[in-house]
PDB file of C-alpha atoms in Angstrom:
ATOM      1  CA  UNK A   1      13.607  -6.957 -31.569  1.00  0.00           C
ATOM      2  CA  UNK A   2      16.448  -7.960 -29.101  1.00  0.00           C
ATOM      3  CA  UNK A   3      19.314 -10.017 -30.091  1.00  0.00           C
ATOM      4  CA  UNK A   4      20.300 -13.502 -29.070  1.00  0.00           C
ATOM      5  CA  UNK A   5      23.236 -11.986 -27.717  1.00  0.00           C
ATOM      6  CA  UNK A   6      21.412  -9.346 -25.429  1.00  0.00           C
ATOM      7  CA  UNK A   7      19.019 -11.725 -24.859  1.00  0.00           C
ATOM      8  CA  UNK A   8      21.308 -14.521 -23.636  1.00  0.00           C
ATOM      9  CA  UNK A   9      22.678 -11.904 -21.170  1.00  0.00           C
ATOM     10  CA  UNK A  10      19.105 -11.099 -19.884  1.00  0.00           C
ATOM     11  CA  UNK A  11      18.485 -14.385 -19.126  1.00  0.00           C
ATOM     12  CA  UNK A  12      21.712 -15.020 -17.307  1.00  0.00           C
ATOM     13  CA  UNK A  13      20.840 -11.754 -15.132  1.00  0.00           C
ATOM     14  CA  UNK A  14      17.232 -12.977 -14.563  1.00  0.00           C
ATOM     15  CA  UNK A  15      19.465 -16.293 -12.904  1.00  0.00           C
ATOM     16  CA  UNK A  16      21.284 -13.961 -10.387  1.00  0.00           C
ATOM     17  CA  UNK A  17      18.230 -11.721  -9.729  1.00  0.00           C
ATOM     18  CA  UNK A  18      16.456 -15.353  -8.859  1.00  0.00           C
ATOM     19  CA  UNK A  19      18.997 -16.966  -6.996  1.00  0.00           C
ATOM     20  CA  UNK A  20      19.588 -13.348  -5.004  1.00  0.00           C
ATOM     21  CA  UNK A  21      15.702 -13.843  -4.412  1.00  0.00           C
ATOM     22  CA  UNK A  22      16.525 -17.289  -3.196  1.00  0.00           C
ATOM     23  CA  UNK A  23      19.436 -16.541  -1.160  1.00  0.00           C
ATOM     24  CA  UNK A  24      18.090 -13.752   0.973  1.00  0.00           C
ATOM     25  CA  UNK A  25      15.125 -16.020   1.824  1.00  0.00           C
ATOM     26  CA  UNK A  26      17.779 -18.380   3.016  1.00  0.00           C
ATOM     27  CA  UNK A  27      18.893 -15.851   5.451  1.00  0.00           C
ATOM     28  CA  UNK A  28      15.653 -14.838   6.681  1.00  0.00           C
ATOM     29  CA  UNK A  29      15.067 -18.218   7.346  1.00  0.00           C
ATOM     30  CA  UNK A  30      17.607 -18.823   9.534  1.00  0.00           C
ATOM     31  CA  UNK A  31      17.357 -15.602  11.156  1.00  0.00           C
ATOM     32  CA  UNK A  32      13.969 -15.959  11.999  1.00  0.00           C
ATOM     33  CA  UNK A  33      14.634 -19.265  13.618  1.00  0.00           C
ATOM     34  CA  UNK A  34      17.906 -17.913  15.586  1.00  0.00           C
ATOM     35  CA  UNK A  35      14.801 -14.916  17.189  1.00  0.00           C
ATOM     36  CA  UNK A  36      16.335 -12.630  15.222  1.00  0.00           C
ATOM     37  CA  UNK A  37      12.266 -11.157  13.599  1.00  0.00           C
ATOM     38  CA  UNK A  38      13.379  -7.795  12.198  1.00  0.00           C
ATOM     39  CA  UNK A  39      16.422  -9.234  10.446  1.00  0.00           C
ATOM     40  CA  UNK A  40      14.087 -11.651   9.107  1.00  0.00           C
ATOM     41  CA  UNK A  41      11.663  -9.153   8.078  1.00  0.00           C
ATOM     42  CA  UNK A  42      13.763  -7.056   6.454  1.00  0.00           C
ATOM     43  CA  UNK A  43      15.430 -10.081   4.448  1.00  0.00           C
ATOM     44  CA  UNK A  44      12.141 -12.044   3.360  1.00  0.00           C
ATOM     45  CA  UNK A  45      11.472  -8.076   1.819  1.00  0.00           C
ATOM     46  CA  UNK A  46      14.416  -7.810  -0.044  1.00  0.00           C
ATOM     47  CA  UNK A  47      13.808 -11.363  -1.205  1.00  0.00           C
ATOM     48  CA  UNK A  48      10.412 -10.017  -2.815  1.00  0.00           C
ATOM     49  CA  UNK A  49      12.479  -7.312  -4.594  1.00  0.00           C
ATOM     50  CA  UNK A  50      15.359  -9.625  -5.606  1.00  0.00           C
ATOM     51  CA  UNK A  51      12.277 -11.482  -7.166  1.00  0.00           C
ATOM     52  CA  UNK A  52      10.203  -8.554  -8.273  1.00  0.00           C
ATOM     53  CA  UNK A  53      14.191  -7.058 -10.406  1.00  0.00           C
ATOM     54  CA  UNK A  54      13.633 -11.042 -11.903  1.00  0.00           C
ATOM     55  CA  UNK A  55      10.184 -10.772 -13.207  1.00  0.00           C
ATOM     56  CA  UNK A  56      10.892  -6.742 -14.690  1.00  0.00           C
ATOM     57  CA  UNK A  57      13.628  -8.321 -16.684  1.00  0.00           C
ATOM     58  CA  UNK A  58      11.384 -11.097 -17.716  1.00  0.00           C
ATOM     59  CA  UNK A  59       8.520  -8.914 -19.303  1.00  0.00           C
ATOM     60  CA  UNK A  60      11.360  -6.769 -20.657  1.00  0.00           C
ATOM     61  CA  UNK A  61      12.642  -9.494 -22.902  1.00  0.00           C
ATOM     62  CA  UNK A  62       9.043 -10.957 -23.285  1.00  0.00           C
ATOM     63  CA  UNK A  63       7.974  -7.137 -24.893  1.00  0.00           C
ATOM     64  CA  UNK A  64      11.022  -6.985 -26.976  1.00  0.00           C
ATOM     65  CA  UNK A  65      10.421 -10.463 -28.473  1.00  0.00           C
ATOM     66  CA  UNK A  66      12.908 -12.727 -26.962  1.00  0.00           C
ATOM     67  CA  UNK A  67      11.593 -15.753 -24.754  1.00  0.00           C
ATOM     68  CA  UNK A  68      12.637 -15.012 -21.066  1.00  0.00           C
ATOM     69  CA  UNK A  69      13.275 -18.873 -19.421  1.00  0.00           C
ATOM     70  CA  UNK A  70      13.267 -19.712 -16.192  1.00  0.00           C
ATOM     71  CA  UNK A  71      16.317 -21.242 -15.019  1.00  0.00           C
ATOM     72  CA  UNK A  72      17.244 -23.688 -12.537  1.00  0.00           C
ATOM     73  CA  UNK A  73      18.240 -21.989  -9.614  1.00  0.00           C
ATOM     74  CA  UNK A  74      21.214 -23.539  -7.582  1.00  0.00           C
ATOM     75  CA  UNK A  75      20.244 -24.498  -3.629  1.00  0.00           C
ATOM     76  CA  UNK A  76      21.608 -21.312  -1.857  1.00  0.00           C
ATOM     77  CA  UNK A  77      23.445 -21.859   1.467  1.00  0.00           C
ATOM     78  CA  UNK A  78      21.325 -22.844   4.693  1.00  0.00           C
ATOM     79  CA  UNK A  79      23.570 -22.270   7.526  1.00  0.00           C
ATOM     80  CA  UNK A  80      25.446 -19.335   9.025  1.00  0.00           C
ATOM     81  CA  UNK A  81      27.406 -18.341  11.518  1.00  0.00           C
ATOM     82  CA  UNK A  82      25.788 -15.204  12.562  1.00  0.00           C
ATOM     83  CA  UNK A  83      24.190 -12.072  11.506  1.00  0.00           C
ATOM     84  CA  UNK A  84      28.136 -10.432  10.517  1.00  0.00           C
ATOM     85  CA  UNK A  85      28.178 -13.577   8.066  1.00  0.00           C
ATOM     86  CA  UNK A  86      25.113 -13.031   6.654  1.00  0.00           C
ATOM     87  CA  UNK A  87      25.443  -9.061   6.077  1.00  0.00           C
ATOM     88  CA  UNK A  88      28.846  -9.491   4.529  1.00  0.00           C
ATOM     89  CA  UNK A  89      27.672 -12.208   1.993  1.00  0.00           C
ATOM     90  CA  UNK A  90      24.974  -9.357   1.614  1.00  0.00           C
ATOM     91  CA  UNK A  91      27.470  -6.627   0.824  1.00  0.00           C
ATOM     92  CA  UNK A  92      29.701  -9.175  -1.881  1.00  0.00           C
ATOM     93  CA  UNK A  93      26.409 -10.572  -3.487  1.00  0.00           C
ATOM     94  CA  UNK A  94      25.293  -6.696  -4.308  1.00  0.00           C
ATOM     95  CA  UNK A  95      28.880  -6.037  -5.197  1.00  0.00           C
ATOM     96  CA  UNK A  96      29.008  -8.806  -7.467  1.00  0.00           C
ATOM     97  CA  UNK A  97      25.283  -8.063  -9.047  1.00  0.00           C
ATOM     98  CA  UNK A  98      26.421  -4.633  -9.613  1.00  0.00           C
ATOM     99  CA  UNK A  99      29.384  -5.653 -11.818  1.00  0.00           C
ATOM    100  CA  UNK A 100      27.014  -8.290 -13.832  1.00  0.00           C
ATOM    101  CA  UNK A 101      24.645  -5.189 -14.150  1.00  0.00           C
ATOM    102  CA  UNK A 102      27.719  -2.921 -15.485  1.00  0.00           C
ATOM    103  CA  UNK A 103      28.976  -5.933 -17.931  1.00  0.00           C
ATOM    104  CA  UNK A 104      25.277  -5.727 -19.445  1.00  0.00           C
ATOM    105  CA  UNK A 105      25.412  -2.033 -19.632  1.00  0.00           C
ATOM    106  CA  UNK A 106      28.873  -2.282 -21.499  1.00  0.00           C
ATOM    107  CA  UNK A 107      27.054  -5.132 -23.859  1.00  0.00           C
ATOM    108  CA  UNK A 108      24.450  -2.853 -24.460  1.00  0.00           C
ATOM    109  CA  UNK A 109      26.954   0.226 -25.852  1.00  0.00           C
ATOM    110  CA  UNK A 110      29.067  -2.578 -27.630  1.00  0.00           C
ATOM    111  CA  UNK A 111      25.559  -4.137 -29.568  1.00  0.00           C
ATOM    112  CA  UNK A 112      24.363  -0.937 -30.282  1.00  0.00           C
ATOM    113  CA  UNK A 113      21.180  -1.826 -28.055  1.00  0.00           C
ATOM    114  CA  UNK A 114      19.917   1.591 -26.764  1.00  0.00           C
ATOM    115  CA  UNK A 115      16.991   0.400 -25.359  1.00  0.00           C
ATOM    116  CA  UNK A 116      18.394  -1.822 -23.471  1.00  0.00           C
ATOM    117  CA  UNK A 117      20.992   0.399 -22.165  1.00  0.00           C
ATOM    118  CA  UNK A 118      18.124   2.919 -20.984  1.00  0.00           C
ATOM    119  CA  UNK A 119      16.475  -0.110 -19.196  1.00  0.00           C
ATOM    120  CA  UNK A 120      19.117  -0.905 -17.091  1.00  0.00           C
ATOM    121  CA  UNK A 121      19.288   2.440 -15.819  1.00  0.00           C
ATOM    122  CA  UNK A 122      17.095   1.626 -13.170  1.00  0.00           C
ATOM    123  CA  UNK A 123      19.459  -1.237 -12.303  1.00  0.00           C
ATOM    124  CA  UNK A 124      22.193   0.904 -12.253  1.00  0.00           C
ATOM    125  CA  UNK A 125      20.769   3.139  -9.886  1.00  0.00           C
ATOM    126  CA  UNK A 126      18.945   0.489  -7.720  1.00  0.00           C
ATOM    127  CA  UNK A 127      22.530  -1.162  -7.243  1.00  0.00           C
ATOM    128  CA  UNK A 128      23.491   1.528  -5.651  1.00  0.00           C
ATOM    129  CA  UNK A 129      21.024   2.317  -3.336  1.00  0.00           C
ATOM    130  CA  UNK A 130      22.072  -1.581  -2.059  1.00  0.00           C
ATOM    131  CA  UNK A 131      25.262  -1.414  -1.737  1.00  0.00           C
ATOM    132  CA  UNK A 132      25.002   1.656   0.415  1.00  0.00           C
ATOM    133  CA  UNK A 133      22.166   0.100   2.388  1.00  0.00           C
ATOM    134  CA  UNK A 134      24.625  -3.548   2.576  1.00  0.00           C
ATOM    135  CA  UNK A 135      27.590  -1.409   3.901  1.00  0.00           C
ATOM    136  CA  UNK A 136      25.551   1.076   6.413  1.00  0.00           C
ATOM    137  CA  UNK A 137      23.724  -1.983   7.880  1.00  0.00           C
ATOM    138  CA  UNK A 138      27.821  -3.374   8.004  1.00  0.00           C
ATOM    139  CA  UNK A 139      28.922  -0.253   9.796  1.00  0.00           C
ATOM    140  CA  UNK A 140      26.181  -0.525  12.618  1.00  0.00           C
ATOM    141  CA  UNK A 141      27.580  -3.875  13.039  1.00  0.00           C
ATOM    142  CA  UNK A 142      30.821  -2.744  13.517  1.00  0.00           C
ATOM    143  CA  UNK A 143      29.430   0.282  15.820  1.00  0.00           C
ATOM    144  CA  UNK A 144      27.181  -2.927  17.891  1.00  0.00           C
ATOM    145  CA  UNK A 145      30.599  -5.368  18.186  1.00  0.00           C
ATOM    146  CA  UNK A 146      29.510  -8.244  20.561  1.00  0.00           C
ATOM    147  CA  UNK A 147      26.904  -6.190  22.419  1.00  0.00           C
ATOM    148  CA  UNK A 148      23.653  -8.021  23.222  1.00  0.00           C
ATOM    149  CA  UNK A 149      22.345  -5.424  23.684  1.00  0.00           C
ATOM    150  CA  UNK A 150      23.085  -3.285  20.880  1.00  0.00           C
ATOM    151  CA  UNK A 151      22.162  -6.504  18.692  1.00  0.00           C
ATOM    152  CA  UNK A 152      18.410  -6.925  19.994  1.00  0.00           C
ATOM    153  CA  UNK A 153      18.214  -2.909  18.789  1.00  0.00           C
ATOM    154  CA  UNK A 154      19.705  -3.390  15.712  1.00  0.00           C
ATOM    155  CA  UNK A 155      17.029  -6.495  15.058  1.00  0.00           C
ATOM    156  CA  UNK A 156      14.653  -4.229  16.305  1.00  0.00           C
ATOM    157  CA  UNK A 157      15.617  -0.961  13.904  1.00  0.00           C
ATOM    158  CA  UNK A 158      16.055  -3.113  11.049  1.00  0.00           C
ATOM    159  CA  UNK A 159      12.193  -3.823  10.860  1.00  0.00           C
ATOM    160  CA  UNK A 160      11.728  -0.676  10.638  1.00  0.00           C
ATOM    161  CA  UNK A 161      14.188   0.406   8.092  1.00  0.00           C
ATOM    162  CA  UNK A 162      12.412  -2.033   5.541  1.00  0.00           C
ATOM    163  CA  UNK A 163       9.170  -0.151   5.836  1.00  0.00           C
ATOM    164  CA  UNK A 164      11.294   2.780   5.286  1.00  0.00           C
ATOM    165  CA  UNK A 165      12.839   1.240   2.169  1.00  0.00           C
ATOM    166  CA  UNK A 166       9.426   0.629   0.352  1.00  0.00           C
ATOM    167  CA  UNK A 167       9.651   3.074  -2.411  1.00  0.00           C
ATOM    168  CA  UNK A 168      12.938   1.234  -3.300  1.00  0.00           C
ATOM    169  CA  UNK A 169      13.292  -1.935  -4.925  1.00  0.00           C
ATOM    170  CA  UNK A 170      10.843  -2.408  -7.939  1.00  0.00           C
ATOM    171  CA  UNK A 171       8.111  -0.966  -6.259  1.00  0.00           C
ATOM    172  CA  UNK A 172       6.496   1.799  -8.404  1.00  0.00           C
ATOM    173  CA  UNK A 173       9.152   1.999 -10.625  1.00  0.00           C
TER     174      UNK A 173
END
């Protein structure tokens, strides 16, 4: 069995997990209608693993008999000024879902709840394969500057860098 206190923090995470989910559709949405198809692409696909992290945690607390709830997510912003924007709000989301997934960890040793500690492993690890994705993806941006050119081949390679990060992300973990 889990306790309410675990649990409570579960359910919080499963809110950031689904609102990242959210979010990152939010970008690919406006990217898509600004022409930019491969930032898009690779967006909408880290949506469906924002989503897919959301519905591990559910069946987690589910198995261990706590009730995982689905919570109202809050309306994440529509507009942006331009790829940059979007990639750093990236980069500071992951941050900040990294140190949620650290505080759980740290809940985990404090309860005594090493089964929940070994399931956020995989979190733990996952974080950090997006962060270092976030701030690579930031450094080519920084390489590109105001280039047009240089931006229509980064739009371009980043389509292909999300078939590249398929084993990533929830699936086949």
């Amino acid at each position: 069995m889990i306790s309410s206190k675990i649990e409570e923090a579960l359910n919080r995470q499963i809110d950031l997990e689904g609102y990242s989910s959210m979010y990152y559709l939010s970008m690919g949405s406006w990217a898509e209608v600004k022409g930019y198809k491969g930032v898009a692409q690779f967006l909408y696909h880290h949506s469906d693993e924002e989503r897919m992290h959301m519905l591990k945690l559910f069946r987690y607390i589910n198995d261990r008999g706590g009730r995982a709830i689905v919570p109202p997510f809050a309306a994440p912003q529509k507009d942006f000024k331009d790829i940059r924007e979007i990639f750093d709000i990236v980069h500071s989301h992951e941050v900040k879902v990294s140190n949620e997934i650290n505080a759980l960890v740290e809940l985990c040793i404090q309860e005594k709840d090493y089964t929940t500690h070994n399931f956020l492993q995989w979190y733990v690890t996952e974080q950090i394969e997006e962060e270092s994705l976030a701030r690579e993806i930031i450094d080519k941006l920084n390489l590109i500057g105001e280039d047009k050119g240089g931006m229509y081949l980064f739009d371009r390679d980043l389509a292909t860098m999300t078939g590249q990060q398929g084993g990533k992300g929830g699936h086949g973990h």
